[in-house]
Amino acid sequence: MELADTYTSDEMMSIAAARQLSNNQICFIGIGLPSKAANLARRLHAPDLIMIYESGTLGAKPTKLPLSIGDGELAETADTIVSVPEIFNYLLQPGKIDIGFLGAAQIDRYANLNSTVIGDYNKPSVRLPGAGGAPEIASSSKRVIVMLRQSTKSFVDTLPFVTSVGFGAGPGDREKLGLKGAGPVMVITDLGVLEPDSDTRELVLTHIHPNIAVEKVIESTGWKLRIANQLKVTESPTASELDAIRSLVSAGK
Amino acid sequence: MELADTYTSDEMMSIAAARQLSNNQICFIGIGLPSKAANLARRLHAPDLIMIYESGTLGAKPTKLPLSIGDGELAETADTIVSVPEIFNYLLQPGKIDIGFLGAAQIDRYANLNSTVIGDYNKPSVRLPGAGGAPEIASSSKRVIVMLRQSTKSFVDTLPFVTSVGFGAGPGDREKLGLKGAGPVMVITDLGVLEPDSDTRELVLTHIHPNIAVEKVIESTGWKLRIANQLKVTESPTASELDAIRSLVSAGK
Amino acid sequence: MAEIVSLQEGIGSLLKNGDTVALEGFTHLIPMSAGHEIIRQRFEELTVVRLTPDLISDQLIGSGCVKKLVFSWGGNPGVGSLHRFRDAVEHGWPHPLEIDEHSHAGLTNRFVAGASGLPFAVMRGYRGTGLDMFTATVAPITCPFTGEELRAVAAINPDLSVIHAQRADRNGNVQLWGITGVQKEAVLAGRKSLVTVEEIVEELDPRPGDVIIPTWLITAVAVSPGGSRPSYAAGYYQRDNDFYIAWDTISRDRETFLSWMKDNVL
Amino acid sequence: MAEIVSLQEGIGSLLKNGDTVALEGFTHLIPMSAGHEIIRQRFEELTVVRLTPDLISDQLIGSGCVKKLVFSWGGNPGVGSLHRFRDAVEHGWPHPLEIDEHSHAGLTNRFVAGASGLPFAVMRGYRGTGLDMFTATVAPITCPFTGEELRAVAAINPDLSVIHAQRADRNGNVQLWGITGVQKEAVLAGRKSLVTVEEIVEELDPRPGDVIIPTWLITAVAVSPGGSRPSYAAGYYQRDNDFYIAWDTISRDRETFLSWMKDNVL
């Protein structure tokens, strides 16, 4: 068990996320952290996870981590490839996607996401890449899982820009905005797992990863973080989980 | 020239229509008379006529007359096949079609067409097949050519139902209705050819087929037919035209 | 994931009286055997949606299964009238038939809207035609950018969409090729879907021009060899044009029709 | 019918200063060589439309060709920032860059509307996001049947649409396969279109999953082998992921960028 005793917080995050996915789920995968976690799940317990990338590849089965959402191997291993209009209009918009799996630069307590700018929109201090598929993945997937590393820079009290709506300003907002999916059901970070409170929709820390202090999570959050009454500790990575993630990463080199 | 001396009025109609088509025109073909004329043109002077059928076959090159707009041979000989949404939304609607080639059960003096009902819509004496692709072929093709046999039953003063708009109630109506194409530029019958007057948009007899009396055309029209000042006589079918149409028809058996 | 079922089970479990059922297939791959199964199971009060109601719709109507027809061209292609359809509209036999009538472009866009999870689609069309006045599923809409008036058509989301395809694999992934019409949109728009196929194969080797519908978009798949006859299935059998011509005679008379149905379908 | 031209002629004759030009290709088949030709011919004041402005857009922006960028995701895929894009937005270098920013779904539907000859398309999206507030090409629209509020996105019809494809035949019919993105829609939406291809072949033998764009929908075709590098062309060459990573360093500094452009493009 030495392997399992030494792992990075990024590895823990990917493994915790991978565990949320299961066979035959239809999963719309953002590039970066989500793609890594989904491909990890496919190597572990969910070989029949159905991965959808916004490039139009349906059921891609890459053997290594793709650098972009349109890598050749995604196309070559897909069950079929559809056009980009079809991905968004025929698959995402009507709610055929079980899980939208997103990263972001910033998140607020209602799981709204920013991947557009830091600072003023018209004169940003940092211009980020922007929306891509995220706003509609967030609004139309049946459920959304978000992954991002936790810090006061990323977990902020007020977003400078809402790229993708989580729960808006709280209960009832998704319905008011006509957003069809249930929204973010889970935010997985390098420190723990947050889930929306069923009444207030505010994110609550429900799981903490092994060897992480609650204070560390609180300090890494830009708002007064609520902690679940029954805070659980994430199960440590198993040797086979760590094996799988390390061979996945090295195959991607 | 004996061949050319004996031909039917239907043969004359098909040949007159075929003469209107030329190579590299993109032609949206209705089934029946238009399909026959277009395939005749391909056998004669327009082998590179680009035939589009509403089934989605682009550039079909059938060797025999198709019975339906979706016959296997149309699919097998097409340059490519697209979906029905694509045919209507991406090719017809934006005006990529040069010539819309239509039949109908009835026509009025402004070249509006009926293929829906005879009698009252809710209690018709004859229920016809209906619109199919015709309304949008008539509205969105750059130009429209209509073919139908001339009689007081088909050339009527008032249509019981407007399935496809020609010139509506006269000048300016197409523009008012937002119809993008120029509308019907020619109506080819078994007796002659009618064209819209450039001012009034009313159909005027401009060509009469050989050996047809003007009185016969007038009697076969359900309104007071206007005759062009310079009425021309259609050129008689040539031997090769008749050869071509007869071999086309027999190949279709 | 699609379940592999018998045609009888598929129709029996997925359809109920009063449902809206789309039967799609544009000249090619018409789901005839599924239509026959609907008739054999004596479903009633159905709203049938089909761009080109042809022989199968004529049989469904003449057999009394259909309350309402949503369509855009109701004829026997290249032959003439659909006599059972005409008899229902003109004389109310076997009972009156409601219709909701569109152009191909309009009904196609109703399926596109349904497949897209939208309540409507926008198009150029209908303006100035009689169609515009006799259906409640078309309405004016104004472009918020240009002020141009266009037409909205209401989405259609059938309770059950039925298509026929060449093949499926054991997991229920479906492959069709040739003229594929609005079949993909019909399946996607359906609340449930049934695909009949010529055969189930080990692997769907890719074909030029093929459309793959993944199993996770389909409710059930049923094997039904020859399920499109007298329509055709490219790569399997040709269109039986002679039967289309013969249907004109069979269907013209009520008694001849009923006796043919009894001998050939029931 | 498409004319077969050189890349230089194609860009030179079809584009002019101030035009709106779409350069499409979703990760795969990005029209890099056409972008380089635009830079070499020193076009100015262009509005560049592209879902995923990546290296080619970075180069166009850094070279001063671009007045306005219409886009939905401006990054170096899997690597990080587009530094020339950021420098233009954050510091106005080499001059200020206007932006019209969308989601992929939104910009895709703007192409779909353009391709469909409609002034707008309807979608679920934008509501509740900041994007909704910072673009003039999105507007509320109400369903005339259900009363639901949705979003309309304005059609985009570029003066010139440029894509790269694997092959064309001598008549200018184009064939592409693999990930085909919104390329068909971009070509159809364009008032003019230029397709660069890896090669011209005698006959376009059908390929599974291929998209054929008939010559009569294209203005010009130019042969440009390797025209997508460092992006890829399925069946011809692979994506040069190392170069995408290297671009991060090359583009980070203005001088390094300019010197690389001088050595490699101009």
PDB file of N, CA and C in Angstrom, chain A residues 123, chain D residues 57-67 82-98 247 250-262 266:
ATOM      1  N   LYS A 123     -12.451  45.823 -20.007  1.00  0.00           N
ATOM      2  CA  LYS A 123     -11.022  46.129 -19.789  1.00  0.00           C
ATOM      3  C   LYS A 123     -10.483  45.106 -18.785  1.00  0.00           C
TER       4      LYS A 123
ATOM      5  N   SER D  57      -5.754  32.443 -35.501  1.00  0.00           N
ATOM      6  CA  SER D  57      -6.365  33.714 -35.115  1.00  0.00           C
ATOM      7  C   SER D  57      -5.362  34.545 -34.327  1.00  0.00           C
ATOM      8  N   ASP D  58      -4.592  33.873 -33.473  1.00  0.00           N
ATOM      9  CA  ASP D  58      -3.552  34.564 -32.723  1.00  0.00           C
ATOM     10  C   ASP D  58      -2.580  35.258 -33.694  1.00  0.00           C
ATOM     11  N   GLN D  59      -2.230  34.554 -34.742  1.00  0.00           N
ATOM     12  CA  GLN D  59      -1.297  35.114 -35.726  1.00  0.00           C
ATOM     13  C   GLN D  59      -1.922  36.266 -36.501  1.00  0.00           C
ATOM     14  N   LEU D  60      -3.171  36.101 -36.883  1.00  0.00           N
ATOM     15  CA  LEU D  60      -3.861  37.180 -37.601  1.00  0.00           C
ATOM     16  C   LEU D  60      -3.987  38.422 -36.722  1.00  0.00           C
ATOM     17  N   ILE D  61      -4.351  38.201 -35.460  1.00  0.00           N
ATOM     18  CA  ILE D  61      -4.510  39.332 -34.543  1.00  0.00           C
ATOM     19  C   ILE D  61      -3.170  40.012 -34.298  1.00  0.00           C
ATOM     20  N   GLY D  62      -2.158  39.209 -33.982  1.00  0.00           N
ATOM     21  CA  GLY D  62      -0.838  39.773 -33.705  1.00  0.00           C
ATOM     22  C   GLY D  62      -0.241  40.478 -34.908  1.00  0.00           C
ATOM     23  N   SER D  63      -0.652  40.078 -36.102  1.00  0.00           N
ATOM     24  CA  SER D  63      -0.135  40.703 -37.323  1.00  0.00           C
ATOM     25  C   SER D  63      -0.924  41.949 -37.707  1.00  0.00           C
ATOM     26  N   GLY D  64      -1.930  42.281 -36.926  1.00  0.00           N
ATOM     27  CA  GLY D  64      -2.658  43.524 -37.167  1.00  0.00           C
ATOM     28  C   GLY D  64      -3.726  43.452 -38.239  1.00  0.00           C
ATOM     29  N   CYS D  65      -4.125  42.252 -38.630  1.00  0.00           N
ATOM     30  CA  CYS D  65      -5.131  42.130 -39.696  1.00  0.00           C
ATOM     31  C   CYS D  65      -6.563  42.275 -39.185  1.00  0.00           C
ATOM     32  N   VAL D  66      -6.753  42.158 -37.878  1.00  0.00           N
ATOM     33  CA  VAL D  66      -8.102  41.944 -37.349  1.00  0.00           C
ATOM     34  C   VAL D  66      -8.612  43.159 -36.577  1.00  0.00           C
ATOM     35  N   LYS D  67      -9.769  43.632 -36.998  1.00  0.00           N
ATOM     36  CA  LYS D  67     -10.439  44.714 -36.277  1.00  0.00           C
ATOM     37  C   LYS D  67     -11.377  44.147 -35.217  1.00  0.00           C
ATOM     38  N   LEU D  82      -4.198  32.215 -25.473  1.00  0.00           N
ATOM     39  CA  LEU D  82      -3.718  32.756 -26.748  1.00  0.00           C
ATOM     40  C   LEU D  82      -3.120  34.113 -26.413  1.00  0.00           C
ATOM     41  N   HIS D  83      -1.806  34.217 -26.429  1.00  0.00           N
ATOM     42  CA  HIS D  83      -1.193  35.438 -25.898  1.00  0.00           C
ATOM     43  C   HIS D  83      -1.400  36.648 -26.786  1.00  0.00           C
ATOM     44  N   ARG D  84      -1.408  36.455 -28.089  1.00  0.00           N
ATOM     45  CA  ARG D  84      -1.634  37.619 -28.971  1.00  0.00           C
ATOM     46  C   ARG D  84      -3.063  38.134 -28.830  1.00  0.00           C
ATOM     47  N   PHE D  85      -4.004  37.209 -28.710  1.00  0.00           N
ATOM     48  CA  PHE D  85      -5.404  37.577 -28.467  1.00  0.00           C
ATOM     49  C   PHE D  85      -5.509  38.324 -27.138  1.00  0.00           C
ATOM     50  N   ARG D  86      -4.899  37.776 -26.101  1.00  0.00           N
ATOM     51  CA  ARG D  86      -4.955  38.442 -24.798  1.00  0.00           C
ATOM     52  C   ARG D  86      -4.304  39.817 -24.840  1.00  0.00           C
ATOM     53  N   ASP D  87      -3.165  39.887 -25.510  1.00  0.00           N
ATOM     54  CA  ASP D  87      -2.446  41.163 -25.570  1.00  0.00           C
ATOM     55  C   ASP D  87      -3.310  42.225 -26.268  1.00  0.00           C
ATOM     56  N   ALA D  88      -4.017  41.806 -27.294  1.00  0.00           N
ATOM     57  CA  ALA D  88      -4.892  42.751 -28.009  1.00  0.00           C
ATOM     58  C   ALA D  88      -6.063  43.194 -27.123  1.00  0.00           C
ATOM     59  N   VAL D  89      -6.672  42.244 -26.417  1.00  0.00           N
ATOM     60  CA  VAL D  89      -7.815  42.591 -25.571  1.00  0.00           C
ATOM     61  C   VAL D  89      -7.369  43.351 -24.322  1.00  0.00           C
ATOM     62  N   GLU D  90      -6.285  42.864 -23.717  1.00  0.00           N
ATOM     63  CA  GLU D  90      -5.884  43.457 -22.438  1.00  0.00           C
ATOM     64  C   GLU D  90      -5.091  44.756 -22.614  1.00  0.00           C
ATOM     65  N   HIS D  91      -4.307  44.847 -23.686  1.00  0.00           N
ATOM     66  CA  HIS D  91      -3.424  46.010 -23.847  1.00  0.00           C
ATOM     67  C   HIS D  91      -3.551  46.723 -25.184  1.00  0.00           C
ATOM     68  N   GLY D  92      -4.455  46.257 -26.026  1.00  0.00           N
ATOM     69  CA  GLY D  92      -4.674  46.947 -27.293  1.00  0.00           C
ATOM     70  C   GLY D  92      -3.504  46.873 -28.269  1.00  0.00           C
ATOM     71  N   TRP D  93      -2.736  45.787 -28.209  1.00  0.00           N
ATOM     72  CA  TRP D  93      -1.584  45.646 -29.105  1.00  0.00           C
ATOM     73  C   TRP D  93      -1.809  44.562 -30.140  1.00  0.00           C
ATOM     74  N   PRO D  94      -1.549  44.769 -31.406  1.00  0.00           N
ATOM     75  CA  PRO D  94      -0.990  45.988 -32.009  1.00  0.00           C
ATOM     76  C   PRO D  94      -2.020  47.093 -32.141  1.00  0.00           C
ATOM     77  N   HIS D  95      -3.293  46.777 -32.010  1.00  0.00           N
ATOM     78  CA  HIS D  95      -4.308  47.818 -31.875  1.00  0.00           C
ATOM     79  C   HIS D  95      -5.501  47.204 -31.158  1.00  0.00           C
ATOM     80  N   PRO D  96      -6.428  48.004 -30.671  1.00  0.00           N
ATOM     81  CA  PRO D  96      -7.547  47.447 -29.906  1.00  0.00           C
ATOM     82  C   PRO D  96      -8.359  46.467 -30.750  1.00  0.00           C
ATOM     83  N   LEU D  97      -8.876  45.471 -30.092  1.00  0.00           N
ATOM     84  CA  LEU D  97      -9.643  44.427 -30.772  1.00  0.00           C
ATOM     85  C   LEU D  97     -11.083  44.449 -30.268  1.00  0.00           C
ATOM     86  N   GLU D  98     -12.012  44.688 -31.177  1.00  0.00           N
ATOM     87  CA  GLU D  98     -13.421  44.539 -30.790  1.00  0.00           C
ATOM     88  C   GLU D  98     -13.763  43.052 -30.722  1.00  0.00           C
ATOM     89  N   TRP D 247       3.934  26.943 -29.152  1.00  0.00           N
ATOM     90  CA  TRP D 247       3.346  28.244 -29.478  1.00  0.00           C
ATOM     91  C   TRP D 247       3.180  29.121 -28.235  1.00  0.00           C
ATOM     92  N   ILE D 250       6.443  30.879 -28.036  1.00  0.00           N
ATOM     93  CA  ILE D 250       6.656  31.769 -29.192  1.00  0.00           C
ATOM     94  C   ILE D 250       5.782  33.011 -29.100  1.00  0.00           C
ATOM     95  N   SER D 251       4.539  32.809 -28.684  1.00  0.00           N
ATOM     96  CA  SER D 251       3.566  33.899 -28.782  1.00  0.00           C
ATOM     97  C   SER D 251       3.547  34.799 -27.545  1.00  0.00           C
ATOM     98  N   ARG D 252       4.198  34.352 -26.477  1.00  0.00           N
ATOM     99  CA  ARG D 252       4.074  35.082 -25.222  1.00  0.00           C
ATOM    100  C   ARG D 252       4.659  36.489 -25.319  1.00  0.00           C
ATOM    101  N   ASP D 253       5.717  36.612 -26.088  1.00  0.00           N
ATOM    102  CA  ASP D 253       6.446  37.880 -26.190  1.00  0.00           C
ATOM    103  C   ASP D 253       6.265  38.489 -27.584  1.00  0.00           C
ATOM    104  N   ARG D 254       5.991  39.798 -27.622  1.00  0.00           N
ATOM    105  CA  ARG D 254       5.692  40.457 -28.909  1.00  0.00           C
ATOM    106  C   ARG D 254       6.820  40.286 -29.921  1.00  0.00           C
ATOM    107  N   GLU D 255       8.068  40.494 -29.463  1.00  0.00           N
ATOM    108  CA  GLU D 255       9.200  40.440 -30.385  1.00  0.00           C
ATOM    109  C   GLU D 255       9.439  39.028 -30.903  1.00  0.00           C
ATOM    110  N   THR D 256       9.360  38.070 -29.967  1.00  0.00           N
ATOM    111  CA  THR D 256       9.560  36.668 -30.375  1.00  0.00           C
ATOM    112  C   THR D 256       8.506  36.284 -31.414  1.00  0.00           C
ATOM    113  N   PHE D 257       7.275  36.718 -31.156  1.00  0.00           N
ATOM    114  CA  PHE D 257       6.181  36.444 -32.099  1.00  0.00           C
ATOM    115  C   PHE D 257       6.489  37.037 -33.478  1.00  0.00           C
ATOM    116  N   LEU D 258       6.847  38.323 -33.482  1.00  0.00           N
ATOM    117  CA  LEU D 258       7.078  39.003 -34.768  1.00  0.00           C
ATOM    118  C   LEU D 258       8.223  38.351 -35.525  1.00  0.00           C
ATOM    119  N   SER D 259       9.223  37.970 -34.786  1.00  0.00           N
ATOM    120  CA  SER D 259      10.375  37.386 -35.471  1.00  0.00           C
ATOM    121  C   SER D 259      10.023  35.991 -36.002  1.00  0.00           C
ATOM    122  N   TRP D 260       9.201  35.252 -35.235  1.00  0.00           N
ATOM    123  CA  TRP D 260       8.770  33.932 -35.732  1.00  0.00           C
ATOM    124  C   TRP D 260       7.917  34.097 -36.997  1.00  0.00           C
ATOM    125  N   MET D 261       7.041  35.078 -36.984  1.00  0.00           N
ATOM    126  CA  MET D 261       6.193  35.312 -38.162  1.00  0.00           C
ATOM    127  C   MET D 261       7.035  35.669 -39.378  1.00  0.00           C
ATOM    128  N   LYS D 262       8.029  36.506 -39.152  1.00  0.00           N
ATOM    129  CA  LYS D 262       8.909  36.923 -40.244  1.00  0.00           C
ATOM    130  C   LYS D 262       9.645  35.714 -40.828  1.00  0.00           C
ATOM    131  N   LEU D 266       5.934  35.199 -43.317  1.00  0.00           N
ATOM    132  CA  LEU D 266       6.015  36.312 -44.281  1.00  0.00           C
ATOM    133  C   LEU D 266       7.011  36.043 -45.418  1.00  0.00           C
TER     134      LEU D 266
END
